[in-house]
mmCIF file of C-alpha atoms and ligand atoms in Angstrom:
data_model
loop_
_atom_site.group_PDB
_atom_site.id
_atom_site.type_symbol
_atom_site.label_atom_id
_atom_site.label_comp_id
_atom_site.label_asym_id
_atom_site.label_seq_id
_atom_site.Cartn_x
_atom_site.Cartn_y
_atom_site.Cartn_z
ATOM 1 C CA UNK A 1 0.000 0.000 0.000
ATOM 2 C CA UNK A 2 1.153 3.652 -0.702
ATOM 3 C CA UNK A 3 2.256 5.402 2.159
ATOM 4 C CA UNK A 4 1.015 8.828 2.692
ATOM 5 C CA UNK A 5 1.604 12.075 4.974
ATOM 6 C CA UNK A 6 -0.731 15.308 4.979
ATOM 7 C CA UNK A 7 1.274 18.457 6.449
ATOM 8 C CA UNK A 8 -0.830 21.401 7.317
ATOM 9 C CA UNK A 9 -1.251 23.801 10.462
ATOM 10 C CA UNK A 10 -2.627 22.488 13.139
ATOM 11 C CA UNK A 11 -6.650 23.394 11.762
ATOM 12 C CA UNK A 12 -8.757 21.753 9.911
ATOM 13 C CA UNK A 13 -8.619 24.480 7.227
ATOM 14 C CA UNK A 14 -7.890 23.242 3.651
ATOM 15 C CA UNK A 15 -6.464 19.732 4.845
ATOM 16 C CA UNK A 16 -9.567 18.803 6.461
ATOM 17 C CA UNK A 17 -11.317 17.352 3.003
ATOM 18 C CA UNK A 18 -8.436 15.031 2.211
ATOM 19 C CA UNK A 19 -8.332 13.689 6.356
ATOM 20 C CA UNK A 20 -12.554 13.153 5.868
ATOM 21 C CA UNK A 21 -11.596 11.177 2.520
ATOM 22 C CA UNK A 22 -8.747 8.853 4.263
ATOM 23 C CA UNK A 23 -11.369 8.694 7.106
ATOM 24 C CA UNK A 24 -14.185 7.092 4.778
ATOM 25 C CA UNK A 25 -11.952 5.132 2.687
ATOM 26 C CA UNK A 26 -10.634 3.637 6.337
ATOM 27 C CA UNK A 27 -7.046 4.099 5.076
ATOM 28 C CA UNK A 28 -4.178 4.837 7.365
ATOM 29 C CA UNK A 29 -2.335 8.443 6.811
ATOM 30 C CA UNK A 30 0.411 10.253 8.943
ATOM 31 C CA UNK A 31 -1.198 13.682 9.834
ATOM 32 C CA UNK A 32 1.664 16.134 10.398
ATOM 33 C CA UNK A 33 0.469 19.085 12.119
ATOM 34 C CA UNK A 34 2.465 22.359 13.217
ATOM 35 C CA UNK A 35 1.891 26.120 14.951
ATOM 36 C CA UNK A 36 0.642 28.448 12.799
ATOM 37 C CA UNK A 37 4.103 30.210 14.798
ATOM 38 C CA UNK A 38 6.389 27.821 13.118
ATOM 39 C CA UNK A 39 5.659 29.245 9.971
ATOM 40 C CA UNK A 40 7.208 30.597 7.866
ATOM 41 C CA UNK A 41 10.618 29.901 9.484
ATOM 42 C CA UNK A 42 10.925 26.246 9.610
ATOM 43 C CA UNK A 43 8.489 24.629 6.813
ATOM 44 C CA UNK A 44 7.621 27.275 4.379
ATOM 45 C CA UNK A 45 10.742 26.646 2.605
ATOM 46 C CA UNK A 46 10.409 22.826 2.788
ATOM 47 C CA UNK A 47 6.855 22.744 0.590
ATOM 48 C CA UNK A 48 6.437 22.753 -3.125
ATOM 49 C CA UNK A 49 4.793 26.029 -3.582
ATOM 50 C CA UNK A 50 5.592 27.489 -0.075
ATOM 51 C CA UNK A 51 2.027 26.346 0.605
ATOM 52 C CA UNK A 52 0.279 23.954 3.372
ATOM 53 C CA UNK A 53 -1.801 21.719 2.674
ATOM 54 C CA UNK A 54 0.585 19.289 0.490
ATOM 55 C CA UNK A 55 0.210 15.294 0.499
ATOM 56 C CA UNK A 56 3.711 12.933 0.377
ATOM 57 C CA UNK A 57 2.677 9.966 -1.543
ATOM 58 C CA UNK A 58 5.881 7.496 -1.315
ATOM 59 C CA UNK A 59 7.810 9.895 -0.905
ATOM 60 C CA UNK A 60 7.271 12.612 -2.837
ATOM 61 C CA UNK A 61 5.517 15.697 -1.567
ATOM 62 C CA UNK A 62 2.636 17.320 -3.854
ATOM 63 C CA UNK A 63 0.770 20.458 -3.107
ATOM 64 C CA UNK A 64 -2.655 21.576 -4.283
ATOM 65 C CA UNK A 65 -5.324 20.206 -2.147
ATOM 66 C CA UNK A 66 -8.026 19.634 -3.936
ATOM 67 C CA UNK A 67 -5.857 18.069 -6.756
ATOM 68 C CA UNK A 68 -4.495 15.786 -4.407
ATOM 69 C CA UNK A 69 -7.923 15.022 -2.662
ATOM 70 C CA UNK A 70 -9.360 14.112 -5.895
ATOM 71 C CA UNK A 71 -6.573 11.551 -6.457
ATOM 72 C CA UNK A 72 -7.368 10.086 -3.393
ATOM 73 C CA UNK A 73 -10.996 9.885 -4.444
ATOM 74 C CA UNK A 74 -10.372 8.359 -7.271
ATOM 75 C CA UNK A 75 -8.764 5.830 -5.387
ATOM 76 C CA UNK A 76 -10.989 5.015 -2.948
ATOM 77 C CA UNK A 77 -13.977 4.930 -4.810
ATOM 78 C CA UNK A 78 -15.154 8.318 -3.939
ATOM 79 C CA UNK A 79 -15.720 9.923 -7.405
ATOM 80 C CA UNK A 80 -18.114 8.696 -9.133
ATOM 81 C CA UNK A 81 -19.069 5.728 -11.037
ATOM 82 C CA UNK A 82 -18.603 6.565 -14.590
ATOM 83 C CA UNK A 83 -17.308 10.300 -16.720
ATOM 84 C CA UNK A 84 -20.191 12.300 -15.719
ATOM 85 C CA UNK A 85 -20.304 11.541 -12.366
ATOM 86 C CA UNK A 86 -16.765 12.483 -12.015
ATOM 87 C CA UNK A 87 -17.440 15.273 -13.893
ATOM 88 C CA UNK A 88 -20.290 16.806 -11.587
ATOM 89 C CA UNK A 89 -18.545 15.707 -8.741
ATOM 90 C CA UNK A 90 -15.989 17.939 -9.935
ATOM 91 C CA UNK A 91 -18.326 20.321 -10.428
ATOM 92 C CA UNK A 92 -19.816 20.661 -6.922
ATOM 93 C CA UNK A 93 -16.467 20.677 -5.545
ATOM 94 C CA UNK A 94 -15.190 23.601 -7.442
ATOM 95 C CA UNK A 95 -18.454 25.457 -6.489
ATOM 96 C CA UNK A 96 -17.659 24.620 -2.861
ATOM 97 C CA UNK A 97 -14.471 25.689 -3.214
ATOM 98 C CA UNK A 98 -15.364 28.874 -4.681
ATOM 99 C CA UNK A 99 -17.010 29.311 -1.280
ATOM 100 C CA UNK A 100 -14.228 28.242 0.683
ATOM 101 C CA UNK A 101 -11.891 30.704 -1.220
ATOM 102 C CA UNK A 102 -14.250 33.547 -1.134
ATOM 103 C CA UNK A 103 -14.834 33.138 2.858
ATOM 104 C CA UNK A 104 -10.806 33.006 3.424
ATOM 105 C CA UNK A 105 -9.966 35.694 1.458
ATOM 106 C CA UNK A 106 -12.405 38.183 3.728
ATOM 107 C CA UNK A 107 -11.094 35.989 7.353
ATOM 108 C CA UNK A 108 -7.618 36.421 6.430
ATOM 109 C CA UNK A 109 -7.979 39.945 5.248
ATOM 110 C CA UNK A 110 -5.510 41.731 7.198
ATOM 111 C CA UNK A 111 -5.831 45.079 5.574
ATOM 112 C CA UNK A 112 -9.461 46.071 6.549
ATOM 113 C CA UNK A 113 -10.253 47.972 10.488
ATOM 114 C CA UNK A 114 -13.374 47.115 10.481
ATOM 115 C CA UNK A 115 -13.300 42.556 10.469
ATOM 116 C CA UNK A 116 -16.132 42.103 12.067
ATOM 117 C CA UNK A 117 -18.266 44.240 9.440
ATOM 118 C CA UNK A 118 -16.209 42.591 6.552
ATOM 119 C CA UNK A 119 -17.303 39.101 7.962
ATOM 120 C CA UNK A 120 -21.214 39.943 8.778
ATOM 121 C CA UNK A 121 -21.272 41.685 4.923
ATOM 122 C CA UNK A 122 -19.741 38.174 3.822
ATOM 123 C CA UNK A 123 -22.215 36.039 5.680
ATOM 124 C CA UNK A 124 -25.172 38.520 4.483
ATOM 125 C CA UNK A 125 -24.102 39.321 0.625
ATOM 126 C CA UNK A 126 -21.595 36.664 -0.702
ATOM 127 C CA UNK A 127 -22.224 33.303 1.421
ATOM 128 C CA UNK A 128 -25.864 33.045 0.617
ATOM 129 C CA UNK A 129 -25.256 33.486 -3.221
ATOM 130 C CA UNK A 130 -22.483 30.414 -2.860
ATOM 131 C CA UNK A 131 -24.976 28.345 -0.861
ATOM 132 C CA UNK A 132 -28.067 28.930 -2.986
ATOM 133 C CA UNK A 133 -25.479 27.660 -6.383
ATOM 134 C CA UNK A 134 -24.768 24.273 -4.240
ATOM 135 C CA UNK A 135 -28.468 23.551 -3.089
ATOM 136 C CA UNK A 136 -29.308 23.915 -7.250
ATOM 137 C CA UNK A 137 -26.608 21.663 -8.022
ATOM 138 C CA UNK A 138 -27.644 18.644 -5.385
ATOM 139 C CA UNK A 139 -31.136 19.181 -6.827
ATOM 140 C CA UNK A 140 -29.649 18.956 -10.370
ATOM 141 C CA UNK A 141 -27.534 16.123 -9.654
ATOM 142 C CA UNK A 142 -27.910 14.523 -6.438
ATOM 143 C CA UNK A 143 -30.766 12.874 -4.630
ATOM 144 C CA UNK A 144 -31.903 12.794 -0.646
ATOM 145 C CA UNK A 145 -28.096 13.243 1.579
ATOM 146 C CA UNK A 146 -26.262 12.975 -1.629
ATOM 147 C CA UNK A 147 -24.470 15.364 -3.771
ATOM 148 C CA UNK A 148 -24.124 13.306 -7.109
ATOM 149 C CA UNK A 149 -25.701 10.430 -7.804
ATOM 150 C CA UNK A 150 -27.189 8.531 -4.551
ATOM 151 C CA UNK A 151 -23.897 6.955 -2.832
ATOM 152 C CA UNK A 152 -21.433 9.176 -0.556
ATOM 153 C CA UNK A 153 -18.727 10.938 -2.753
ATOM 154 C CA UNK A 154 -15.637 13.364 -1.921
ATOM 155 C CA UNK A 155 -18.003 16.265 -2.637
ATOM 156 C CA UNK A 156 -20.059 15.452 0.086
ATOM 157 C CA UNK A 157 -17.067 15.663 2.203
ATOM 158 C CA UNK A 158 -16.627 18.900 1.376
ATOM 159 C CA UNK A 159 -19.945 20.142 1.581
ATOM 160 C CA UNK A 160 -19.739 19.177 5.352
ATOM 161 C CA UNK A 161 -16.325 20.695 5.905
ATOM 162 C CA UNK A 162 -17.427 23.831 4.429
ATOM 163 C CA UNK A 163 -20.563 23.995 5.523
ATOM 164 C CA UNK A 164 -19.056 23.663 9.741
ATOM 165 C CA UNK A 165 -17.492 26.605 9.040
ATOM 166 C CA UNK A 166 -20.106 28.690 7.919
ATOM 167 C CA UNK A 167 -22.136 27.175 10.924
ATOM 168 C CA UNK A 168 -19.434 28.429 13.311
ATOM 169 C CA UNK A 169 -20.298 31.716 12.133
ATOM 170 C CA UNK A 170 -24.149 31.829 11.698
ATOM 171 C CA UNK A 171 -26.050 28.887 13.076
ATOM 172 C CA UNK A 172 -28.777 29.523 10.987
ATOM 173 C CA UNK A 173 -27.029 30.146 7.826
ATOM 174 C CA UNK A 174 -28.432 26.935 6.272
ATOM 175 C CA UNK A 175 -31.816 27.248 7.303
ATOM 176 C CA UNK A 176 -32.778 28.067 3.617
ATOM 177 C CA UNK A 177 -30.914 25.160 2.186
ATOM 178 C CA UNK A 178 -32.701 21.531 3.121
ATOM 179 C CA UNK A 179 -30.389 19.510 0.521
ATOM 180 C CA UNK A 180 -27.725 20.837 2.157
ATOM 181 C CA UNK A 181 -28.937 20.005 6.064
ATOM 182 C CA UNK A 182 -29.577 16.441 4.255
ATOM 183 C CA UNK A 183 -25.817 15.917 2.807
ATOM 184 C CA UNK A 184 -24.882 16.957 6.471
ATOM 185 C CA UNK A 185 -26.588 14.052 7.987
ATOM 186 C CA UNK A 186 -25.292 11.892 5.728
ATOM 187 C CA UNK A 187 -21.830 12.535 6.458
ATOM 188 C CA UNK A 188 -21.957 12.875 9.924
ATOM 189 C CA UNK A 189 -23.787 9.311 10.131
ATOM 190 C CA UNK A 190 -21.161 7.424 8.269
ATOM 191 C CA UNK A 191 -20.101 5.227 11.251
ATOM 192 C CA UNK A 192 -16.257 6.276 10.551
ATOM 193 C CA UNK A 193 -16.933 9.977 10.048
ATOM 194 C CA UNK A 194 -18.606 10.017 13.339
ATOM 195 C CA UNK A 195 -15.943 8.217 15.280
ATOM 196 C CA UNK A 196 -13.406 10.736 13.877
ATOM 197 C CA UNK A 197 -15.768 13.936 14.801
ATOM 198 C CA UNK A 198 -16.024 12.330 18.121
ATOM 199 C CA UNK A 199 -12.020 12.588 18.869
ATOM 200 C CA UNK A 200 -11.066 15.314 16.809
ATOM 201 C CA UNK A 201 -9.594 18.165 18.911
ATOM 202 C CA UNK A 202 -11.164 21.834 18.548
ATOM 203 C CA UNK A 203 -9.072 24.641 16.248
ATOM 204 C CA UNK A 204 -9.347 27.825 15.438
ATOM 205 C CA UNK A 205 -9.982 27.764 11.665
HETATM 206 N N1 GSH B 301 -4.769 26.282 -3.893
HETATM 207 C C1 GSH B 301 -3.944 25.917 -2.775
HETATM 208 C C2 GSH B 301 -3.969 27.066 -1.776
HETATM 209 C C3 GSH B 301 -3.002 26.826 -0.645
HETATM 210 C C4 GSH B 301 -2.988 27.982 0.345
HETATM 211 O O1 GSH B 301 -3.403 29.117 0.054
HETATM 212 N N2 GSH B 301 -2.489 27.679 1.549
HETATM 213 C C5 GSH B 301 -2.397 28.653 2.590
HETATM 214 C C6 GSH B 301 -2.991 28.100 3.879
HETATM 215 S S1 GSH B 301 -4.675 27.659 3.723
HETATM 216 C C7 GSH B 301 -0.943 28.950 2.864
HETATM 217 O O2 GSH B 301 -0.071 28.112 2.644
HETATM 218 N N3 GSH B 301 -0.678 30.129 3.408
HETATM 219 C C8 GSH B 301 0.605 30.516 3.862
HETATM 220 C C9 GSH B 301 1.441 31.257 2.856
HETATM 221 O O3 GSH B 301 1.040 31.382 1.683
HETATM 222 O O4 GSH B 301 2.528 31.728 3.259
HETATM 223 C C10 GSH B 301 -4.451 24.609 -2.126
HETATM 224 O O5 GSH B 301 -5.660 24.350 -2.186
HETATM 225 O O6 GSH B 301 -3.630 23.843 -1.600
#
């Protein structure tokens, strides 16, 4: 079996998706974690792209996250069954993405005074418009809990990631979005996602 290492801070962040895919696919992975404080000095200069997330697969370290996650999918039977369900797998996981990007370019935002406005306009203006393009994709694609198709796929796994996040910051942010609240159950009653929620340690992002 390949062996394989994921290096990121010590957050869920963009790492998380590719830890909830090992999880499912009940394959082993070295997690290497480190302070937020120990960049950039000690590993920034060690990655590919002087970026965190990347994945060492035998050996060789790769960065991109969500190129590496969908790897792993592939893998382990979390993509699809055929062309086009890779393909709108693909599909809802860019759109997620866009969200994910969108929401850490406004948390990271150093330059602004006012970060708590920046972050209510976000959750007000730009989430909803992300959220509303998912929900019309699982109703395009998916069926009850399921993203694509009607079996548990990567992009499921990162409609749940995502989706915490925004929950952290509004609790009712997807009351407008059933599908949604429906892929959420489904991932968090996978037997193995659930043991891994259960032990995972709180972080700040
Ligand atoms: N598209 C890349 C983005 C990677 C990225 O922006 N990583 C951030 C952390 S989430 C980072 O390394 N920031 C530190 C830096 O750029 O110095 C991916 O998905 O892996």
């Amino acid at each position: 079996m390949p062996s394989y290492k994921l290096t990121y801070f010590d957050g869920r962040g963009r790492a998380e998706l590719t830890r909830l895919i090992f999880v499912v696919a009940g394959v082993p992975f070295e997690d290497e974690t480190f302070p937020f404080s120990e960049w950039p000095g000690n590993f920034k200069a060690e990655t590919p792209l002087g970026q965190v997330p990347y994945l060492t697969v035998d050996g060789e370290k790769i960065p991109q996250s969500i190129s590496f996650a969908r790897m792993l999918a592939k893998r382990f039977n979390l993509a699809g069954n055929d062309e086009l369900e890779h393909l709108k797998t693909d599909v809802v996981v860019d759109t997620v993405t866009d969200l994910q990007n969108n929401h850490y370019l406004r948390e990271f935002d150093e330059t602004v005074e006012d970060h708590d406005h920046l972050i209510a306009k976000f959750l007000a203006e730009e989430a909803p418009v992300h959220l509303e393009r998912i929900e019309k994709l699982v109703c395009l694609y998916g069926s009850e809990g399921f993203s694509v198709g009607s079996s548990l796929k990567w992009s499921d796994l990162h409609v749940y990631d995502i989706t915490s996040s925004m929950l952290k910051l509004n609790p009712c942010i997807l009351d407008k979005y059933p599908k949604i609240q429906a892929i959420r159950k489904t991932v968090e009653s996978n037997e193995k996602v659930a043991a891994y929620l259960k032990t995972r340690h709180e972080t700040e992002f």
